[in-house]
Tab-separated table of C-alpha atoms and ligand atoms in Angstrom:
chain	number	residue	atom	x	y	z
A	1	UNK	CA	55.153	96.867	102.514
A	2	UNK	CA	55.946	95.054	99.292
A	3	UNK	CA	54.611	95.954	95.930
A	4	UNK	CA	54.517	93.177	93.394
A	5	UNK	CA	54.564	94.413	89.824
A	6	UNK	CA	52.800	92.456	87.037
A	7	UNK	CA	54.964	90.144	84.925
A	8	UNK	CA	55.311	92.469	81.972
A	9	UNK	CA	55.536	95.733	83.934
A	10	UNK	CA	57.511	98.353	81.996
A	11	UNK	CA	60.475	100.445	83.216
A	12	UNK	CA	58.257	103.542	83.264
A	13	UNK	CA	55.631	101.803	85.405
A	14	UNK	CA	58.307	100.691	87.884
A	15	UNK	CA	59.727	104.258	87.941
A	16	UNK	CA	56.335	105.729	88.507
A	17	UNK	CA	55.714	103.537	91.561
A	18	UNK	CA	59.129	104.448	92.942
A	19	UNK	CA	58.342	108.124	92.412
A	20	UNK	CA	55.061	107.763	94.240
A	21	UNK	CA	56.861	106.072	97.143
A	22	UNK	CA	59.390	108.927	97.354
A	23	UNK	CA	56.602	111.492	97.227
A	24	UNK	CA	55.149	109.848	100.313
A	25	UNK	CA	58.469	110.438	102.079
A	26	UNK	CA	59.428	106.738	101.892
A	27	UNK	CA	62.244	104.785	100.314
A	28	UNK	CA	61.706	102.338	97.431
A	29	UNK	CA	63.939	99.269	97.007
A	30	UNK	CA	63.677	97.618	93.630
A	31	UNK	CA	64.105	93.831	93.857
A	32	UNK	CA	64.323	92.231	90.439
A	33	UNK	CA	63.194	88.655	90.227
A	34	UNK	CA	63.291	86.110	87.467
A	35	UNK	CA	59.541	86.362	86.965
A	36	UNK	CA	58.640	89.892	88.073
A	37	UNK	CA	59.940	92.920	89.869
A	38	UNK	CA	59.024	93.637	93.474
A	39	UNK	CA	59.490	96.946	95.183
A	40	UNK	CA	60.103	96.977	98.933
A	41	UNK	CA	59.239	100.091	100.897
A	42	UNK	CA	61.064	101.224	103.982
A	43	UNK	CA	61.156	104.407	106.102
A	44	UNK	CA	57.564	104.252	107.393
A	45	UNK	CA	56.883	104.657	111.087
A	46	UNK	CA	53.356	103.192	110.940
A	47	UNK	CA	51.285	101.182	108.417
A	48	UNK	CA	51.332	102.345	104.806
A	49	UNK	CA	48.077	102.777	102.938
A	50	UNK	CA	48.030	100.338	100.013
A	51	UNK	CA	45.564	102.672	98.193
A	52	UNK	CA	48.445	104.950	97.294
A	53	UNK	CA	49.768	102.262	94.921
A	54	UNK	CA	47.088	99.682	93.984
A	55	UNK	CA	45.670	101.756	91.205
A	56	UNK	CA	48.959	102.594	89.500
A	57	UNK	CA	49.530	100.852	86.138
A	58	UNK	CA	51.686	97.708	86.344
A	59	UNK	CA	50.953	97.070	90.032
A	60	UNK	CA	49.659	93.599	90.727
A	61	UNK	CA	49.512	93.426	94.500
A	62	UNK	CA	50.452	95.276	97.699
A	63	UNK	CA	51.425	93.053	100.601
A	64	UNK	CA	52.340	93.944	104.165
A	65	UNK	CA	55.670	92.499	105.366
A	66	UNK	CA	55.110	90.888	108.722
A	67	UNK	CA	58.751	90.597	109.914
A	68	UNK	CA	60.798	93.475	111.414
A	69	UNK	CA	63.530	92.589	108.964
A	70	UNK	CA	62.260	93.506	105.548
A	71	UNK	CA	64.799	93.453	102.687
A	72	UNK	CA	66.619	90.492	104.240
A	73	UNK	CA	63.558	88.296	104.340
A	74	UNK	CA	62.306	85.756	101.848
A	75	UNK	CA	58.844	87.355	102.098
A	76	UNK	CA	60.266	90.260	100.059
A	77	UNK	CA	62.581	88.214	97.870
A	78	UNK	CA	61.703	84.507	97.673
A	79	UNK	CA	64.613	83.665	95.363
A	80	UNK	CA	68.012	82.961	96.931
A	81	UNK	CA	70.538	85.697	96.320
A	82	UNK	CA	73.589	84.740	94.360
A	83	UNK	CA	76.595	87.005	94.861
A	84	UNK	CA	79.173	87.100	92.091
A	85	UNK	CA	82.630	87.789	93.414
A	86	UNK	CA	84.887	88.184	90.409
A	87	UNK	CA	83.327	85.171	88.710
A	88	UNK	CA	82.934	82.988	91.816
A	89	UNK	CA	79.268	82.583	92.761
A	90	UNK	CA	78.182	82.456	96.395
A	91	UNK	CA	74.596	81.245	97.073
A	92	UNK	CA	74.070	79.139	93.993
A	93	UNK	CA	74.012	75.366	93.633
A	94	UNK	CA	77.681	74.807	94.510
A	95	UNK	CA	78.893	75.652	98.013
A	96	UNK	CA	82.125	77.685	98.195
A	97	UNK	CA	85.222	77.036	100.219
A	98	UNK	CA	86.964	80.001	101.870
A	99	UNK	CA	90.194	79.294	103.719
A	100	UNK	CA	93.363	80.861	104.994
A	101	UNK	CA	95.124	81.834	108.200
A	102	UNK	CA	93.411	83.660	111.040
A	103	UNK	CA	96.049	86.407	110.687
A	104	UNK	CA	98.412	87.416	107.967
A	105	UNK	CA	101.716	86.989	109.913
A	106	UNK	CA	104.495	87.004	107.317
A	107	UNK	CA	104.720	87.065	103.542
A	108	UNK	CA	106.126	83.524	103.500
A	109	UNK	CA	103.375	82.081	105.820
A	110	UNK	CA	100.612	83.748	103.795
A	111	UNK	CA	101.872	82.742	100.319
A	112	UNK	CA	102.491	79.122	101.433
A	113	UNK	CA	98.984	78.979	102.851
A	114	UNK	CA	97.541	80.488	99.668
A	115	UNK	CA	99.164	77.655	97.696
A	116	UNK	CA	97.609	75.066	99.949
A	117	UNK	CA	94.255	76.813	99.745
A	118	UNK	CA	94.327	76.830	95.933
A	119	UNK	CA	95.353	73.120	95.964
A	120	UNK	CA	92.216	72.410	98.007
A	121	UNK	CA	90.088	74.018	95.323
A	122	UNK	CA	89.081	77.084	97.252
A	123	UNK	CA	88.280	80.304	95.393
A	124	UNK	CA	88.406	82.547	98.461
A	125	UNK	CA	91.348	83.351	100.672
A	126	UNK	CA	90.732	84.601	104.233
A	127	UNK	CA	93.269	86.338	106.448
A	128	UNK	CA	93.139	89.271	108.821
A	129	UNK	CA	95.458	92.240	108.544
A	130	UNK	CA	93.556	94.152	111.205
A	131	UNK	CA	92.773	91.755	114.035
A	132	UNK	CA	90.296	92.357	116.904
A	133	UNK	CA	91.918	90.710	119.949
A	134	UNK	CA	90.613	90.258	123.483
A	135	UNK	CA	93.970	91.339	124.947
A	136	UNK	CA	95.686	94.567	123.812
A	137	UNK	CA	99.001	92.731	124.315
A	138	UNK	CA	98.143	89.981	121.762
A	139	UNK	CA	99.232	90.184	118.081
A	140	UNK	CA	96.841	92.629	116.466
A	141	UNK	CA	97.775	92.118	112.833
A	142	UNK	CA	100.328	93.517	110.410
A	143	UNK	CA	97.822	96.208	109.369
A	144	UNK	CA	98.922	98.081	106.203
A	145	UNK	CA	101.807	95.649	105.688
A	146	UNK	CA	99.333	92.790	105.889
A	147	UNK	CA	97.150	94.370	103.222
A	148	UNK	CA	100.187	94.513	100.915
A	149	UNK	CA	100.725	90.782	101.366
A	150	UNK	CA	97.019	90.111	100.686
A	151	UNK	CA	97.345	92.226	97.578
A	152	UNK	CA	100.175	89.965	96.448
A	153	UNK	CA	98.030	86.878	97.057
A	154	UNK	CA	95.308	88.441	94.956
A	155	UNK	CA	97.743	89.182	92.095
A	156	UNK	CA	99.395	85.770	92.158
A	157	UNK	CA	96.566	83.298	92.620
A	158	UNK	CA	93.001	82.892	91.385
A	159	UNK	CA	91.780	83.786	94.855
A	160	UNK	CA	89.293	86.370	96.110
A	161	UNK	CA	90.310	88.083	99.356
A	162	UNK	CA	88.056	88.029	102.426
A	163	UNK	CA	89.485	90.257	105.166
A	164	UNK	CA	88.196	92.056	108.196
A	165	UNK	CA	87.512	95.780	108.376
A	166	UNK	CA	87.456	96.941	111.988
A	167	UNK	CA	86.768	100.666	111.701
A	168	UNK	CA	85.739	103.461	109.372
A	169	UNK	CA	89.201	105.011	109.393
A	170	UNK	CA	90.722	101.992	107.587
A	171	UNK	CA	87.687	101.144	105.473
A	172	UNK	CA	89.035	102.619	102.203
A	173	UNK	CA	92.418	100.964	102.533
A	174	UNK	CA	90.882	97.548	103.353
A	175	UNK	CA	88.277	97.873	100.615
A	176	UNK	CA	91.013	98.488	98.059
A	177	UNK	CA	92.336	94.938	98.599
A	178	UNK	CA	89.305	93.064	99.840
A	179	UNK	CA	86.924	91.372	97.457
A	180	UNK	CA	84.713	90.660	100.430
A	181	UNK	CA	84.673	92.931	103.468
A	182	UNK	CA	84.441	90.934	106.682
A	183	UNK	CA	82.570	92.525	109.564
A	184	UNK	CA	83.608	90.612	112.690
A	185	UNK	CA	81.438	89.254	115.426
A	186	UNK	CA	82.473	92.018	117.773
A	187	UNK	CA	81.342	94.629	115.295
A	188	UNK	CA	78.113	93.081	114.114
A	189	UNK	CA	76.089	95.865	115.767
A	190	UNK	CA	78.560	98.715	115.026
A	191	UNK	CA	75.940	100.526	113.038
A	192	UNK	CA	78.113	103.310	111.714
A	193	UNK	CA	80.633	100.737	110.481
A	194	UNK	CA	77.737	98.818	108.786
A	195	UNK	CA	76.600	102.008	107.049
A	196	UNK	CA	80.129	102.731	105.869
A	197	UNK	CA	80.455	99.121	104.570
A	198	UNK	CA	77.047	99.407	102.872
A	199	UNK	CA	78.230	102.452	100.995
A	200	UNK	CA	81.363	100.624	99.738
A	201	UNK	CA	79.337	98.677	97.119
A	202	UNK	CA	81.434	95.579	97.920
A	203	UNK	CA	80.282	92.127	99.071
A	204	UNK	CA	80.158	91.860	102.876
A	205	UNK	CA	80.614	88.813	105.048
A	206	UNK	CA	78.674	89.710	108.212
A	207	UNK	CA	79.551	87.508	111.181
A	208	UNK	CA	77.004	86.806	113.874
A	209	UNK	CA	77.777	88.487	117.171
A	210	UNK	CA	78.732	86.041	119.895
A	211	UNK	CA	75.549	86.775	121.812
A	212	UNK	CA	73.356	87.910	118.963
A	213	UNK	CA	70.049	86.285	118.085
A	214	UNK	CA	69.412	85.328	114.463
A	215	UNK	CA	66.980	88.206	114.219
A	216	UNK	CA	69.568	90.680	115.513
A	217	UNK	CA	71.940	89.380	112.763
A	218	UNK	CA	69.165	89.912	110.198
A	219	UNK	CA	68.583	93.470	111.502
A	220	UNK	CA	72.302	94.205	111.174
A	221	UNK	CA	72.259	92.881	107.600
A	222	UNK	CA	69.214	95.099	106.968
A	223	UNK	CA	71.491	98.143	107.558
A	224	UNK	CA	73.542	97.049	104.516
A	225	UNK	CA	70.568	96.135	102.306
A	226	UNK	CA	68.721	99.344	103.150
A	227	UNK	CA	71.650	101.163	101.500
A	228	UNK	CA	70.964	98.983	98.432
A	229	UNK	CA	73.976	96.718	99.063
A	230	UNK	CA	72.404	93.314	98.544
A	231	UNK	CA	75.722	91.517	98.396
A	232	UNK	CA	75.671	90.362	101.974
A	233	UNK	CA	76.698	86.844	103.252
A	234	UNK	CA	75.488	85.893	106.693
A	235	UNK	CA	78.028	84.013	108.772
A	236	UNK	CA	77.386	81.622	111.679
A	237	UNK	CA	80.538	81.532	113.829
A	238	UNK	CA	79.356	80.160	117.118
A	239	UNK	CA	77.714	81.790	120.074
A	240	UNK	CA	78.431	81.990	123.788
A	241	UNK	CA	76.538	79.450	125.869
A	242	UNK	CA	77.082	77.752	129.242
A	243	UNK	CA	79.216	75.088	127.490
A	244	UNK	CA	82.958	75.280	128.268
A	245	UNK	CA	84.305	72.247	126.462
A	246	UNK	CA	84.208	74.154	123.177
A	247	UNK	CA	85.329	77.739	122.474
A	248	UNK	CA	81.808	78.662	121.322
A	249	UNK	CA	78.667	76.675	120.552
A	250	UNK	CA	78.516	76.234	116.781
A	251	UNK	CA	74.836	76.860	116.055
A	252	UNK	CA	73.950	74.621	113.095
A	253	UNK	CA	70.281	75.331	113.664
A	254	UNK	CA	71.060	78.947	112.812
A	255	UNK	CA	72.257	77.915	109.374
A	256	UNK	CA	68.960	76.145	108.716
A	257	UNK	CA	66.926	79.099	110.124
A	258	UNK	CA	68.841	81.686	108.166
A	259	UNK	CA	68.412	79.748	104.900
A	260	UNK	CA	64.697	79.438	105.595
A	261	UNK	CA	63.920	83.011	106.545
A	262	UNK	CA	66.401	84.948	104.432
A	263	UNK	CA	67.375	84.829	100.765
A	264	UNK	CA	70.996	85.840	101.600
A	265	UNK	CA	73.828	83.252	101.262
A	266	UNK	CA	74.912	81.653	104.554
A	267	UNK	CA	78.538	80.838	105.309
A	268	UNK	CA	79.449	78.586	108.206
A	269	UNK	CA	82.655	79.171	110.207
A	270	UNK	CA	83.204	76.034	112.198
A	271	UNK	CA	86.802	77.147	113.120
A	272	UNK	CA	85.573	79.900	115.464
A	273	UNK	CA	82.373	77.950	116.035
A	274	UNK	CA	84.028	75.116	117.908
A	275	UNK	CA	87.583	76.445	118.379
A	276	UNK	CA	89.287	72.992	118.330
A	277	UNK	CA	91.183	71.823	115.205
A	278	UNK	CA	90.021	68.149	115.138
A	279	UNK	CA	86.399	69.169	115.639
A	280	UNK	CA	86.406	71.514	112.636
A	281	UNK	CA	86.166	68.937	109.756
A	282	UNK	CA	83.034	67.100	110.939
A	283	UNK	CA	81.219	70.384	111.654
A	284	UNK	CA	82.297	71.905	108.274
A	285	UNK	CA	80.790	68.820	106.576
A	286	UNK	CA	77.632	68.970	108.676
A	287	UNK	CA	77.192	72.612	107.703
A	288	UNK	CA	77.186	71.719	103.963
A	289	UNK	CA	74.664	68.948	104.605
A	290	UNK	CA	72.516	71.487	106.546
A	291	UNK	CA	72.444	73.781	103.501
A	292	UNK	CA	75.214	76.337	104.096
A	293	UNK	CA	76.333	78.080	100.937
A	294	UNK	CA	79.950	77.685	101.985
A	295	UNK	CA	82.386	77.278	104.802
A	296	UNK	CA	85.276	79.413	105.998
A	297	UNK	CA	88.162	77.498	107.511
A	298	UNK	CA	91.346	78.631	109.248
A	299	UNK	CA	94.539	77.041	107.911
A	300	UNK	CA	98.171	77.551	109.010
A	301	UNK	CA	101.512	75.999	107.918
A	302	UNK	CA	102.389	75.407	111.591
A	303	UNK	CA	99.328	75.855	113.780
A	304	UNK	CA	101.384	75.416	117.010
A	305	UNK	CA	103.265	78.610	116.158
A	306	UNK	CA	100.370	80.644	114.860
A	307	UNK	CA	100.108	84.146	116.319
A	308	UNK	CA	96.326	83.832	116.625
A	309	UNK	CA	93.807	80.989	116.733
A	310	UNK	CA	96.382	78.176	116.260
A	311	UNK	CA	94.329	75.789	118.397
A	312	UNK	CA	91.556	75.811	115.777
A	313	UNK	CA	93.691	75.999	112.644
A	314	UNK	CA	94.178	73.043	110.374
A	315	UNK	CA	97.623	72.159	109.015
A	316	UNK	CA	97.911	71.668	105.236
A	317	UNK	CA	97.423	67.935	105.435
A	318	UNK	CA	94.310	68.168	107.519
A	319	UNK	CA	93.022	70.891	105.236
A	320	UNK	CA	93.612	68.826	102.085
A	321	UNK	CA	91.639	65.911	103.558
A	322	UNK	CA	88.780	68.207	104.504
A	323	UNK	CA	88.750	69.883	101.162
A	324	UNK	CA	88.452	66.499	99.410
A	325	UNK	CA	85.476	65.552	101.591
A	326	UNK	CA	83.836	68.946	100.989
A	327	UNK	CA	84.257	68.466	97.315
A	328	UNK	CA	82.338	65.142	97.489
A	329	UNK	CA	79.605	66.822	99.464
A	330	UNK	CA	79.440	69.646	96.946
A	331	UNK	CA	78.996	67.073	94.148
A	332	UNK	CA	76.300	65.381	96.177
A	333	UNK	CA	74.482	68.734	96.606
A	334	UNK	CA	74.753	69.501	92.906
A	335	UNK	CA	73.283	66.099	91.964
A	336	UNK	CA	70.332	66.763	94.262
A	337	UNK	CA	69.761	70.266	92.834
A	338	UNK	CA	69.227	68.822	89.305
B	1	PEP	C1	88.302	85.832	112.430
B	1	PEP	O1	87.652	85.578	111.425
B	1	PEP	O2	89.516	85.587	112.560
B	1	PEP	C2	87.588	86.512	113.562
B	1	PEP	C3	88.188	87.314	114.418
B	1	PEP	O3	86.295	86.125	113.572
B	1	PEP	P1	85.078	86.543	114.616
B	1	PEP	O4	84.787	87.986	114.331
B	1	PEP	O5	84.002	85.585	114.245
B	1	PEP	O6	85.585	86.262	116.044
B	2	MN	MN1	90.501	83.731	113.904
């Protein structure tokens, strides 16, 4: 259920409603809006009686929420969420560019890539120190050493770090460096990891599982929001289908659906989505036209020698060309938003 407060509802009135919700054994979630405050209620097993709240001062309306995902939905929060990551806004009028190598391999490779990423106008640097790999024999990241290199990138450039956290054991160490905690496709439904990430009070980039429906992604995000961490970016990174010509099937329709049904920012990852370097730029551009709040792109100084995902990584020249096109599209979006 969603309780809509009147426009001028006071702090005390909001607190009183929250108290009443707790007394009923339920959890209130205060959702401030530009016009009025709404209070979402979770924790109920069956329907909630609106009578408990309708008579309280400052309450305008009690509405049932029809979707199984509650706090993620636009029913509960019609306004798009804007996440401020150290001054860079995700979810507003200008789409963001996130870029960097799949893996942090060496200090030199990482710093060189960071320079190219800054030159392309990106405000976010991606790079994994802890890498989930299909084969246990593949390069699985520099781990702590990789975090140190990311820390240097953060200190040296005006870049916010997006890096994957794979387990609860390394959560604190990763969160110390990360501005945005990435939860990978393989961990989208690792519910204890989601709860641990929710408690970090850090923005989270939640990647869609490779065989997850959009609703399952929403429900995974709900774990984070139900812990009052609203700083969640949903990421479309391609799904498994019968198609074999591409690594995954980049689901652009999911970008449109997510923007429609959820207020959370949506980031598109065409690199993993298609898995082929030359196919990344057109899909990145298509994602911005479709309404994504940003794209995340893999870049490497020498993709042929990359220790992971070289086949889908852009070299610096290709990245610079894409970044220029994305900038034009961002300007076009901004002109339409006026
Ligand atoms: C990555 O971002 O390099 C990665 C492993 O992504 P995903 O979890 O989407 O496979
Ligand atoms: Mn990768």
